[in-house]
Structures are given as structure tokens and as C-alpha cells.
XYZ file of C-alpha atoms in Angstrom:
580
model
C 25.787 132.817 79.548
C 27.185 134.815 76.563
C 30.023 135.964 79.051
C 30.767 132.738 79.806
C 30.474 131.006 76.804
C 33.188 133.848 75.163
C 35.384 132.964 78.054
C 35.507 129.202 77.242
C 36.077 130.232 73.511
C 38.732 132.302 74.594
C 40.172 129.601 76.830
C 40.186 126.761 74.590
C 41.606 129.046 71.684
C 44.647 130.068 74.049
C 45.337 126.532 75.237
C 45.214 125.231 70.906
C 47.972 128.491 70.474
C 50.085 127.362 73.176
C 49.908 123.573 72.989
C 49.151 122.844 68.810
C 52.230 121.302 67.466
C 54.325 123.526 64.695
C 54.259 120.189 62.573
C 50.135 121.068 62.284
C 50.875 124.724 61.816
C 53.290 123.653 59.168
C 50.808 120.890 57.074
C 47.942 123.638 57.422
C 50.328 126.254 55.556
C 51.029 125.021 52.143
C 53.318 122.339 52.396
C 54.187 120.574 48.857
C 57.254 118.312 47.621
C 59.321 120.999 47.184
C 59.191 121.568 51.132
C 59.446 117.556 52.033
C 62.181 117.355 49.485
C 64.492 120.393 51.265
C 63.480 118.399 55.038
C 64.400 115.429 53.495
C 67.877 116.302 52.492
C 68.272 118.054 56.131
C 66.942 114.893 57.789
C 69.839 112.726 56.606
C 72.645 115.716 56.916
C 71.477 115.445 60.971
C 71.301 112.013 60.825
C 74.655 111.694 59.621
C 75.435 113.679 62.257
C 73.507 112.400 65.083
C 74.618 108.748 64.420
C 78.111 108.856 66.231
C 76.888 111.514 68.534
C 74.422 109.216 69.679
C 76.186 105.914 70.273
C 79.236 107.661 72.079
C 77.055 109.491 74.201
C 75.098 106.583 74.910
C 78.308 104.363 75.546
C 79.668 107.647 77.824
C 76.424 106.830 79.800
C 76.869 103.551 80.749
C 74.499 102.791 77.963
C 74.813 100.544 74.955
C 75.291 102.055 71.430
C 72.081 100.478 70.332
C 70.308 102.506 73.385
C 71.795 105.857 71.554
C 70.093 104.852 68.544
C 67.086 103.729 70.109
C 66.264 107.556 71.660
C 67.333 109.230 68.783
C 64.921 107.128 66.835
C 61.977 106.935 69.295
C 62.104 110.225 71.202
C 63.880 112.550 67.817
C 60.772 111.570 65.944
C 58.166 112.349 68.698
C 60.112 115.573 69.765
C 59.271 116.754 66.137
C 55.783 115.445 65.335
C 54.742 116.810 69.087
C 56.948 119.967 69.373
C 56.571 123.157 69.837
C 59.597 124.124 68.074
C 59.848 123.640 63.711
C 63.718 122.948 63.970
C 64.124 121.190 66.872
C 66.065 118.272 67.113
C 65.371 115.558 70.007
C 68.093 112.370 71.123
C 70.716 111.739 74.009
C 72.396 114.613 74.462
C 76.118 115.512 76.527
C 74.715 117.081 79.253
C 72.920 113.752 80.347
C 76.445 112.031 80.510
C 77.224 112.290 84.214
C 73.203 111.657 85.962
C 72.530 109.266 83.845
C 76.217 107.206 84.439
C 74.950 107.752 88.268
C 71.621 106.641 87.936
C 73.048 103.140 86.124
C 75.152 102.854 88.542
C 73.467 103.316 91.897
C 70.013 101.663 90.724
C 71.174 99.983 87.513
C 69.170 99.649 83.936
C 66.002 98.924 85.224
C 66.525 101.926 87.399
C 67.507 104.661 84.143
C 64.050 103.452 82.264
C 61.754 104.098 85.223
C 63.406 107.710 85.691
C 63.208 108.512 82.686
C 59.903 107.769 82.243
C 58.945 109.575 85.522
C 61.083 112.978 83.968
C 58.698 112.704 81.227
C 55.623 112.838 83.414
C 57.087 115.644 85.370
C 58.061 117.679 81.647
C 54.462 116.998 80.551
C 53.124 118.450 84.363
C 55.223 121.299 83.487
C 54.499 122.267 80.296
C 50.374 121.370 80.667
C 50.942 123.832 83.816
C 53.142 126.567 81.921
C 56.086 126.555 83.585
C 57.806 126.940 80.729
C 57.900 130.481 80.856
C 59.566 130.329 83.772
C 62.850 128.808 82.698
C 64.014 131.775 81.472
C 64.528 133.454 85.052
C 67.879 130.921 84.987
C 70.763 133.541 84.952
C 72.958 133.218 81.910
C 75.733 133.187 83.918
C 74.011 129.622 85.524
C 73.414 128.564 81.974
C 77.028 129.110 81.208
C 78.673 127.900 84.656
C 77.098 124.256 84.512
C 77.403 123.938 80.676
C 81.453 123.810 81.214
C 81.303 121.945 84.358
C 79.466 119.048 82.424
C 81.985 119.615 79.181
C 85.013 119.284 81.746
C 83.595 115.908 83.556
C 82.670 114.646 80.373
C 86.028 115.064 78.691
C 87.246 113.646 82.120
C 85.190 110.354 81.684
C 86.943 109.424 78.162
C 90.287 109.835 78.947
C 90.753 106.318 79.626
C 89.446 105.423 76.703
C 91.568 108.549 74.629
C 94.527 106.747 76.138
C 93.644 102.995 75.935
C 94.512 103.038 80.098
C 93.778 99.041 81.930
C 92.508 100.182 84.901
C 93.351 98.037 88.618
C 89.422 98.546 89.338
C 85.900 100.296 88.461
C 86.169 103.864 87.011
C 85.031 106.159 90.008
C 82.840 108.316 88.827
C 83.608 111.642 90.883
C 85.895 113.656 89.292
C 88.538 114.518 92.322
C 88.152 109.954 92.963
C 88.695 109.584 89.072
C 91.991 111.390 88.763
C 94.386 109.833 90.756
C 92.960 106.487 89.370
C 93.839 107.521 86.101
C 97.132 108.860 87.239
C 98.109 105.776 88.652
C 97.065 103.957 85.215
C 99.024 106.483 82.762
C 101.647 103.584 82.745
C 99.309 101.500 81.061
C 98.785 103.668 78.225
C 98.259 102.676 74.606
C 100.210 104.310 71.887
C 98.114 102.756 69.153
C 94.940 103.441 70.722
C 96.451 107.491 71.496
C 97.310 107.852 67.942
C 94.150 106.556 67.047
C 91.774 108.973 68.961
C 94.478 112.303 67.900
C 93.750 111.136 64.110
C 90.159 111.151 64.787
C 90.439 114.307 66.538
C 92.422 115.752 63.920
C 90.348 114.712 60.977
C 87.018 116.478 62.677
C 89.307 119.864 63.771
C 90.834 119.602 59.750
C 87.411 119.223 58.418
C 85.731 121.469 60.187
C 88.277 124.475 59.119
C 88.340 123.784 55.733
C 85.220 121.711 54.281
C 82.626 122.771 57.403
C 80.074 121.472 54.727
C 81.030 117.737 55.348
C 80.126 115.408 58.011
C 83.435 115.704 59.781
C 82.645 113.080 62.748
C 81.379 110.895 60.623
C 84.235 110.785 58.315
C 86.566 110.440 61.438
C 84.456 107.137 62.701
C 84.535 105.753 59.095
C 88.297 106.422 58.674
C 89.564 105.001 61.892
C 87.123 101.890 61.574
C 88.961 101.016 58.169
C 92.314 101.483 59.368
C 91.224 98.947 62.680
C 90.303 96.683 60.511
C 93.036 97.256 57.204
C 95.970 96.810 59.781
C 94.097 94.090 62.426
C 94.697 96.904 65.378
C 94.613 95.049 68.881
C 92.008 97.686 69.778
C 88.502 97.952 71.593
C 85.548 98.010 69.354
C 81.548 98.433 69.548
C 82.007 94.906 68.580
C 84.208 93.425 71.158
C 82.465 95.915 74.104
C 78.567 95.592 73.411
C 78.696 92.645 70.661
C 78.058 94.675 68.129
C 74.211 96.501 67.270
C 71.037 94.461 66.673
C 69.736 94.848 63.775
C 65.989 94.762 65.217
C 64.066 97.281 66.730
C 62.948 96.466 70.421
C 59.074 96.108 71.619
C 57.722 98.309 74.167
C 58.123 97.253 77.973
C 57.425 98.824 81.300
C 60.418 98.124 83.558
C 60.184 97.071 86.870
C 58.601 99.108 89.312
C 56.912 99.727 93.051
C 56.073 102.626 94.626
C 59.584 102.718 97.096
C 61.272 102.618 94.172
C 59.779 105.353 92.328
C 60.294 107.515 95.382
C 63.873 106.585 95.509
C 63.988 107.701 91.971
C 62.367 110.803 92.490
C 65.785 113.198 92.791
C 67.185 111.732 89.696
C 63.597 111.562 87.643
C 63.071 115.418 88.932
C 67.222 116.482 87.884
C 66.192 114.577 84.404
C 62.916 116.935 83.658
C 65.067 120.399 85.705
C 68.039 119.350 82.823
C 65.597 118.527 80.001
C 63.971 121.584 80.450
C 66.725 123.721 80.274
C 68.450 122.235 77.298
C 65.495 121.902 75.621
C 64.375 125.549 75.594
C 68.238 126.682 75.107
C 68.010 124.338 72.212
C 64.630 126.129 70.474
C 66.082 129.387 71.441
C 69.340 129.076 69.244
C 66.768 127.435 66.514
C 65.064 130.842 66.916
C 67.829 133.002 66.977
C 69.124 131.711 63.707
C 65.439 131.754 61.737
C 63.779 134.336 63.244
C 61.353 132.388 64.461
C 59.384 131.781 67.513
C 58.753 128.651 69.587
C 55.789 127.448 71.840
C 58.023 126.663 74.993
C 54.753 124.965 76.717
C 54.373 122.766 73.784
C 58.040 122.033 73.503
C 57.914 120.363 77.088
C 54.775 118.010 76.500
C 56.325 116.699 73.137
C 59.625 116.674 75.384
C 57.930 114.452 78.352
C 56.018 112.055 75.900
C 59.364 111.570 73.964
C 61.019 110.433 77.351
C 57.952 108.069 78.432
C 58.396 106.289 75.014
C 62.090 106.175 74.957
C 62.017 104.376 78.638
C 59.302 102.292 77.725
C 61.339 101.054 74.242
C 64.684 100.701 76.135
C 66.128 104.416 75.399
C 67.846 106.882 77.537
C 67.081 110.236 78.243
C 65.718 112.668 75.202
C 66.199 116.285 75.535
C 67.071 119.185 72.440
C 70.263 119.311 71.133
C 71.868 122.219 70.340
C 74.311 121.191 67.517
C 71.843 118.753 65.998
C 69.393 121.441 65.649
C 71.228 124.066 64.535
C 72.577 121.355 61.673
C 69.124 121.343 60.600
C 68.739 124.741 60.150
C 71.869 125.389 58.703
C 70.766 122.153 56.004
C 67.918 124.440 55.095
C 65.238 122.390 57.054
C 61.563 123.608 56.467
C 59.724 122.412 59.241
C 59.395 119.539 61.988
C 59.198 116.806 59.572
C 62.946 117.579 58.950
C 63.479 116.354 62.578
C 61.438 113.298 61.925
C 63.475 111.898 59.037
C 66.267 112.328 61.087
C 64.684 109.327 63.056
C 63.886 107.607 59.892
C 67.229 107.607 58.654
C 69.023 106.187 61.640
C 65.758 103.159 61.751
C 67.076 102.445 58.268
C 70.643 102.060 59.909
C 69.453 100.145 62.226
C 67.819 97.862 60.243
C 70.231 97.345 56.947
C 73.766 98.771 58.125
C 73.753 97.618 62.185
C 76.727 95.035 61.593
C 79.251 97.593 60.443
C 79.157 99.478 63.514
C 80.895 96.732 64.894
C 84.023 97.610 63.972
C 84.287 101.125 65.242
C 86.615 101.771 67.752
C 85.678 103.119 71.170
C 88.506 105.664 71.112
C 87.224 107.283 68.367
C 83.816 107.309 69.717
C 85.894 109.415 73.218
C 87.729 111.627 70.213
C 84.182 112.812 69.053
C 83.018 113.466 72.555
C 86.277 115.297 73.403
C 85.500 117.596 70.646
C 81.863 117.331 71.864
C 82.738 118.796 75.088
C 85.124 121.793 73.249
C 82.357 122.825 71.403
C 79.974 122.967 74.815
C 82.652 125.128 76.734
C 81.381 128.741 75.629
C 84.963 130.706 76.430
C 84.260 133.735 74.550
C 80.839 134.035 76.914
C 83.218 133.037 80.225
C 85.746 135.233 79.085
C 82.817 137.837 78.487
C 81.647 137.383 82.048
C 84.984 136.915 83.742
C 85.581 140.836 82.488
C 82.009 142.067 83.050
C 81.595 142.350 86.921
C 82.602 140.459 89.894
C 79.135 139.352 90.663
C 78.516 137.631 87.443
C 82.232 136.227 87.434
C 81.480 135.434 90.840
C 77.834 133.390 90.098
C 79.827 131.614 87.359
C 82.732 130.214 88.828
C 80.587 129.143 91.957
C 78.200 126.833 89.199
C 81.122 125.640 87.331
C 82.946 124.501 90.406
C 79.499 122.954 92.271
C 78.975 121.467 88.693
C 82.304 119.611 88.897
C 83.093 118.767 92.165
C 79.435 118.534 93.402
C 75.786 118.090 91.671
C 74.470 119.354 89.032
C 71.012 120.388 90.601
C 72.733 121.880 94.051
C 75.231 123.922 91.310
C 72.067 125.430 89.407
C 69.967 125.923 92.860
C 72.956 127.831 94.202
C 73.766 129.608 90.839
C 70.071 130.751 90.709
C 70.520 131.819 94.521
C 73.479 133.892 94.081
C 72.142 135.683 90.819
C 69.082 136.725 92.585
C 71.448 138.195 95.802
C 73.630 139.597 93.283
C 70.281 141.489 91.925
C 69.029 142.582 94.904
C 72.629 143.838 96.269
C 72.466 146.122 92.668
C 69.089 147.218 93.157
C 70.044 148.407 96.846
C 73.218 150.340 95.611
C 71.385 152.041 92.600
C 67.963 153.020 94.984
C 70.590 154.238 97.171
C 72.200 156.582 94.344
C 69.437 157.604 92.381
C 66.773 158.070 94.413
C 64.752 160.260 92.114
C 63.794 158.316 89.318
C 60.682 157.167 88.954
C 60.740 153.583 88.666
C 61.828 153.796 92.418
C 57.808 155.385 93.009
C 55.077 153.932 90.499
C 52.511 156.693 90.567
C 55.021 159.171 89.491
C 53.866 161.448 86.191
C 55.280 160.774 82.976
C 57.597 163.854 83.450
C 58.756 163.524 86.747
C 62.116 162.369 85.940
C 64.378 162.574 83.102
C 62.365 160.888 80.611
C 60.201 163.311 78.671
C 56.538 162.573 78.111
C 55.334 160.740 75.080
C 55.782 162.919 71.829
C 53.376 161.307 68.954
C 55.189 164.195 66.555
C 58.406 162.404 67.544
C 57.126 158.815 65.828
C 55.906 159.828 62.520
C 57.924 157.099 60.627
C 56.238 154.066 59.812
C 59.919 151.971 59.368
C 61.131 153.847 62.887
C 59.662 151.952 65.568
C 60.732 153.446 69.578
C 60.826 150.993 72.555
C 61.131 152.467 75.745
C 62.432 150.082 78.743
C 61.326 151.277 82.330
C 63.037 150.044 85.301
C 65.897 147.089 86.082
C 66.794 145.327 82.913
C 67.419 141.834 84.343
C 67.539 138.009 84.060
C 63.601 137.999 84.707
C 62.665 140.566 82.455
C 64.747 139.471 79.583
C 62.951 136.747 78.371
C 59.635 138.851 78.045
C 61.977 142.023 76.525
C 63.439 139.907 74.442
C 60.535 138.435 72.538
C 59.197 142.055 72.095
C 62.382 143.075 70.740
C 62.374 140.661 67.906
C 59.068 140.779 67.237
C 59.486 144.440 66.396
C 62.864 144.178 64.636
C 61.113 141.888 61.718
C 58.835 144.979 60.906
C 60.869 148.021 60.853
C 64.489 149.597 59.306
C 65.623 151.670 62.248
C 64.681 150.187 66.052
C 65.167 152.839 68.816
C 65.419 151.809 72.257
C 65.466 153.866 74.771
C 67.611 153.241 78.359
C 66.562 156.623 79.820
C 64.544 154.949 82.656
C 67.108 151.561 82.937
C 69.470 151.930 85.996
C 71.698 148.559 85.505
C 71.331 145.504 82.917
C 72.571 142.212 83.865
C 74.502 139.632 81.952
C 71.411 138.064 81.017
C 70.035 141.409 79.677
C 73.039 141.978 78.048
C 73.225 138.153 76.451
C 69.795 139.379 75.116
C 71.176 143.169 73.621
C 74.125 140.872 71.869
C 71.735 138.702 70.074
C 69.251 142.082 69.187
C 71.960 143.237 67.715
C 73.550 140.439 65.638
C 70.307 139.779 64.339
C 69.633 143.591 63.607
C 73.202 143.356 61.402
C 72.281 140.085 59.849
C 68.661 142.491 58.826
C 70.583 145.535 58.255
C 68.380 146.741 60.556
C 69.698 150.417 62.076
C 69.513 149.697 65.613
C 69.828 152.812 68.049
C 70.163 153.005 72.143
C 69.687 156.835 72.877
C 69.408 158.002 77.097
C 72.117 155.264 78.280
C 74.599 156.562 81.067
C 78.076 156.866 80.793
C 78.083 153.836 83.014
C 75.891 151.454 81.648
C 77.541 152.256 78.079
C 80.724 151.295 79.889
C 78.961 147.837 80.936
C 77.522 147.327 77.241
C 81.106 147.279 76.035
C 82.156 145.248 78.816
C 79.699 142.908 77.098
C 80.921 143.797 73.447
C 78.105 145.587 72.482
C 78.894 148.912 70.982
C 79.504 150.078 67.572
C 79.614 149.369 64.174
C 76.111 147.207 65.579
C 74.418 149.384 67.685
C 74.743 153.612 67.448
C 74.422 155.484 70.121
C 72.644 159.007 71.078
C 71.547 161.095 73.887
C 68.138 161.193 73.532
C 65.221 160.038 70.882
C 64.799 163.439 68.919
C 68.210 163.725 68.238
C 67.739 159.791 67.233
C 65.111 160.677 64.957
C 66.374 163.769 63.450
C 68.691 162.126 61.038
C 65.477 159.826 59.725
C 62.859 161.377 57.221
C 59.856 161.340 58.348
C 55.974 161.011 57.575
C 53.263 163.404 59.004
C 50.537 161.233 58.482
C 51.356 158.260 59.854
C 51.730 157.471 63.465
C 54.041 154.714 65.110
C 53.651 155.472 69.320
C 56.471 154.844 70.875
C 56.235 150.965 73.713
C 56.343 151.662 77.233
C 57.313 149.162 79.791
C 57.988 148.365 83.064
C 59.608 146.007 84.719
C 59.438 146.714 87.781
């Protein structure tokens, strides 16, 4: 009974670690006025931020502006308060664009709000079932591919609006249907409405270079509204499109709904949670990467599912983390989650006492912040990075980023996470092939079988040294795991030693997760070492633009140490593990 009874203690005190939201964590550490006055100011910086970024993406959706609002309101202030993440910022996000412009059009409004509130049942499955561990076995080359696809379709979906073009019909929403449409309509092009979405353009690109600190979309929106309105431009406004923004909140309502519908929803409701998911986590890990900090991934998804169930049921759109929103908050010097939640507060208040001015803003400066928008999403030094690193990954890439354009979203990532894990096993067969003797390739092995010396306890005598041995194939399924041990250690020592003795090949996943070890271990000035690594893989690392002044390099782990004092009496052994 004691047994048992210690079991269920131990159970119910792992399930309040992996599902207790960092807002409690955060009011049961001391949390004064000081604290709500520094997430106070970062609420409003994001909401200043999140207010055009939510009405364009929302209008980019087939959505009203007031549905942008609506989710940023409603599912940013549950995605806080239920979170798992203290930075994290919830609303519509870019990546939504294209499914949700399908789902509105094949099964219409009625159609979004039931999907979306069957993706938040399916996030909630997930995270109560801990599958969010599992996201990160997505390659980063997957990640990276159908990022840019949806930047390039999105930028594609506003140029009629960048242009002012009077299309003969419907937009098409396929990308290789859309084009000759809007070649056929360049005729019709609008020099007042062009030179009105390059000034708003140019004002966030000028801004941005020299006075990052201000709200540079914002600024555009406000600009180009006044000069609409100054000069009487014969242009397209939130006003003349949507009739403006009520200035009332909506009541709750279940849309329609019957059981053949919801399984005719069930690809698009299961491509909503599979997208949410993913941008989600990415989302909490860039929060993390900047603080230091680590998120509940588990916890993330509920908070993410019950912040998609309210936004359907209140009218919204989809509700997923956002990168740039979140990363605004840190950089605004948020404290916690209830940073996030002002964020919703802030754009209510809009809402409710500022709703009739959005009237005038033009919808082609709403497409110039989404054109910048999908810049900003396109990570070329990371293609570029890839592109140079190996065929395979170059290979995974381009195949994602095509399927993402000219196909589906969910068939690109299936066949992106298909061709990463053939790309792995095609490098494991080579390297078994080649190096035979080492002793990842048998398990039972001694210690000192291959070229990795036995454990020396003489050879970790400095408390600030800390040695971390990998064992095995440093991949995209081991990273995540690697990773968190990696950081965890770097916030404790001076000098990190890892040792590649024992690591045949890295991916670009692997190698995605070096690059951040070591801008964080120069942000630190943390010493970070790699001693045993081939001749080859250093060749890859650089490939990858890891290398010096950020990491040093050395054969082995005494000659690693020698240059460190060290401390008899005090013992640091040295992490083994394998992951194989």
C-alpha cells in the first residue's frame, strides 16, 4: 500500500510539473508592482505591435479585421494565463494564412469556427497525452522548407492588393492558378495605391534600421491612414471593405454543426493542431533561447487547444505562438505571462474606445506590413546555411519548400519528415560501413574498447569545468533531449567541454542546436570547448558556421583541461550519453 500510495504521489507530482501554468509558478515566486509595472509596459509595446499584425492577417485569411482582434484578445490572453511558456505570445499568426483562406472558402465561416474548435480538442489530446515531446523529431531543414513556402504564398496573396489590381473574377487561391490571373490584371494597376503600400514599406524598413525601438508598423498604418484621408485618396479602406470595426465585443456561440460535417472537417481541424503545434513550440523555443529559460511544451499545447475552443466559440480564427510577438515581449523586458495577458487587454480597450478609426486604414498598407511579414519569415541565412551544408539537407529543403508552394502544407511536412529520416538512415549505413569498430555500432562494448578513454575522475576536478560526453549519431531526434542538457549545464559552469569522440555525423538539426549552444555560451562568456571531433565533422561544423572565436577546439579532454586550474577536492564526473 505504501508502494502504491508513493507511486500516486509521484504521479500526481509529475503531471502538476508538466501541466501547472508558469503564470502560477510566477504569482507563487514573489511577484510585486515592480514586476506588473515592467509586464505592463511590455503588454502595450506587443500590443502595439500585434494590432496591425492581427487585422491584416486576419483580412489575408478571408477573415474580417475585427476577427484578428477578436483571437488576439480571446486566445492571447488564455495562451498566457494557461501556458506553459512565461513569454509566450498567442493570436493569428502568418502561417495560418493559406488553410485557413481554404477552409473559408471550401466550407465557409461557419466551417473555420468548427475547425478550429476541433484543432483545439486535438492540441489539448496532445498535450494531456505528451506528445509534445515529440515535435521536436521535425527536421530543421522541414521547419525551414515550409516556413518560406508559406512566406512566398503569402506575399503572393497581397499582391493585388500591393498593386490596387481589379480583377475579371475570384482570386484563385493556388499559387501556379493565381499568377497568370494577376498577370493578366497588371494593366489595371494603381499608381496611387503602389505608392501607397512602397511608403508603408519604406517607413517600417527606415524605422527598423535606424529607431528599431519604435513601433515601425504601426507608425506606417497611422501615416498612410492620414495621408488617405488629408488628400481624399480614391483608395480601399477597412472602412469601405468590412464597414469598419464594432466597437462591441461578441457573445459566445457554438456554430453549426453535425457529425458529417465534423468528419469533413477533420483534415483541416487535424493540419490546424499539426501547424499550431509546431509554431507554437518554435515560438517558446526562441522565448527560451533569448532568456535562458525553459518551457513546459505539454502545458503549452493544453493552454494552446483551450485558446482555440474559445476563439471559435467567440467568432476568432485560429490562435497559435507567434514568433515576433513573443520575442517583442522579451525584448520589452516582460517578467512573466501576465505580460502576454495585457497584451489582450490593451487591444479590448481598442476595441472598445478607438474601433472607428480603424476605418480609415487602407488595405494596401495592411499587404505592405504582411509583405514585410513574410521577409522577416524567410530565414535565408539558415537556407543559405543548408543549401552549402550537404546535398541531403539541401535536398529535404527544397523538396518542403516546393510541396509547400505548389502543393499542401501537411503532404510538404509528411514528405519533409520522410526524406530526413531516409537521409538518416542512408548516413548511418555509409558511416557503419566505414567505421565499423566503434562502439556505438555494439552496446555491450567496455568503456575502452574504442577510442574514447575510460572515465578519469582526476580529469574533472574543477567545479566551473563541467565535461559532456555525446555517444553515438547526433541527430534531429536526439537534439531536442541534447539540447536541453546542454543548457541546463551551460547556466552553472565557466568552461563547458563536450566531447565528439564517440559522434560519427551530426545533422542540420544537431548542428541548428551547436549554433544556438554556442551563441548563448558567447552571450555568458561561457568558454565552450569540442575536443575528439574528426577532421570531417569539423569540416561539417564550419559548413554550419560553427567554429572559432565561439567554440575552441582540441584533440582530446586532458589537453582541454590542462590549460584550466584545477581543484583536488572537488569532483565534477564527466555526462555520458547515448543516443543510440
Amino acid at each position: 500500500m505504501n508502494r502504491q500510495a508513493s507511486h500516486s504521489a509521484g504521479n500526481r507530482q509529475r503531471f502538476l510539473e508538466l501541466f501547472t501554468p508558469k503564470l502560477i509558478t510566477i504569482l507563487q515566486e514573489r511577484y510585486g508592482l515592480s514586476q506588473f509595472r515592467s509586464d505592463a509596459l511590455a503588454g502595450l509595446t506587443v500590443a502595439i505591435v500585434a494590432l496591425p499584425l492581427s487585422m491584416a492577417i486576419a483580412i489575408a485569411s478571408g477573415a474580417s479585421p475585427a476577427q484578428g482582434l477578436y483571437t488576439a484578445v480571446i486566445g492571447g490572453f488564455l495562451v498566457s494565463a494557461l501556458g506553459g511558456s512565461r513569454f509566450q505570445i498567442g493570436g493569428p499568426a502568418g502561417a495560418f494564412i493559406v488553410l485557413v483562406a481554404t477552409t473559408v472558402q471550401l466550407h465557409g465561416m461557419q466551417g473555420l469556427f468548427l475547425a478550429t474548435i476541433m484543432s483545439g480538442v486535438f492540441l489539448m489530446l496532445a498535450g494531456y497525452l505528451q506528445l509534445g515531446s515529440y515535435i521536436k523529431f521535425i527536421p530543421y531543414p522541414v521547419t525551414i522548407g515550409f516556413t518560406a513556402g508559406i512566406a512566398v504564398i503569402i506575399f503572393a496573396s497581397q499582391v493585388k492588393e500591393l498593386l490596387g489590381l481589379t480583377l475579371s473574377g475570384p482570386e484563385p487561391g493556388a499559387l501556379l492558378d493565381k499568377l497568370p490571373v494577376i498577370w493578366q490584371s497588371l494593366p489595371t494597376m494603381d499608381i496611387t495605391t503602389v505608392s501607397l503600400s512602397c511608403l508603408t514599406i519604406a517607413i517600417i524598413v527606415a524605422l527598423k534600421k535606424y529607431r528599431p525601438q519604435w513601433p515601425g508598423m504601426l507608425i506606417a498604418i497611422v501615416v498612410t491612414s492620414v495621408l488617405t484621408v488629408l488628400f481624399k485618396l480614391q483608395l480601399s479602406t477597412i472602412g469601405t471593405a468590412f464597414g469598419g470595426i464594432p466597437n462591441t465585443f461578441p457573445m459566445p456561440a457554438l456554430p453549426e454543426f453535425s457529425v458529417s460535417k465534423m468528419f469533413e472537417l477533420l483534415p483541416v481541424a487535424l493540419s490546424f493542431a499539426l501547424l499550431g503545434s509546431i509554431e507554437s513550440l518554435l515560438s517558446a523555443v526562441v522565448a527560451d533561447g533569448m532568456t535562458g529559460r525553459r518551457h513546459r511544451s505539454n502545458c503549452e499545447l493544453v493552454a494552446q487547444g483551450v485558446a482555440n475552443i474559445a476563439s471559435g466559440v467567440f467568432g476568432g480564427i485560429c490562435v497559435t505562438g507567434t514568433i515576433a510577438r513573443t520575442a517583442t515581449n522579451v525584448r520589452a523586458g516582460a517578467h512573466g505571462p501576465v505580460a502576454g495577458m495585457m497584451h489582450s487587454v490593451f487591444l479590448l480597450l481598442f476595441i472598445l474606445l478607438a474601433a472607428p478609426v480603424a476605418s480609415y486604414i487602407p488595405l494596401a498598407s495592411l499587404a505592405g506590413v504582411l509583405a514585410i511579414v513574410a521577409w522577416n519569415m524567410i530565414e535565408r541565412h539558415a537556407i543559405a546555411m543548408l543549401l552549402r551544408a550537404s546535398r541531403g539537407d539541401a535536398a529535404v529543403l527544397l523538396a518542403t519548400l516546393s510541396l509547400t508552394i505548389f502543393r499542401d502544407l501537411m503532404e510538404a511536412i509528411i514528405v519533409g519528415f520522410a526524406l530526413g529520416s531516409v537521409l538518416f538512415i542512408h548516413r548511418m549505413s555509409r558511416t557503419t560501413a566505414i567505421s565499423t569498430h566503434h562502439p556505438w555500432v555494439e552496446e555491450d562494448q567496455a568503456d575502452d574498447a574504442g577510442g574514447r578513454k575510460p572515465y578519469d575522475e582526476a580529469l574533472a576536478s574543477n567545479p566551473e569545468v563541467v565535461i559532456y560526453r555525446i555517444t553515438g549519431v547526433f541527430f534531429f531526434g536526439a537534439a531536442g533531449s541534447i539540447g536541453t542538457v546542454l543548457d541546463e549545464i551551460a547556466d552553472s559552469c565557466k568552461v563547458l567541454v563536450v566531447d565528439f569522440t564517440e559522434v560519427p555525423f551530426i545533422d542540420s538539426t544537431a548542428a541548428n542546436t551547436l549554433e544556438g549552444l554556442a551563441d548563448k555560451s558567447q552571450r555568458r562568456g561561457l568558454q565552450l570547448v569540442f575536443t575528439g571531433v574528426s577532421d570531417e565533422l569539423v569540416a561539417q561544423l564550419a559548413s554550419y558556421g560553427i567554429g572559432a572565436p565561439a567554440v575552441a577546439f582540441e584533440p582530446t579532454i586532458e589537453k582541454a583541461l590542462a590549460i584550466y586550474p584545477r581543484r583536488e577536492e572537488v569532483l565534477t564526473p564527466a555526462t555520458e550519453l547515448a543516443t543510440h
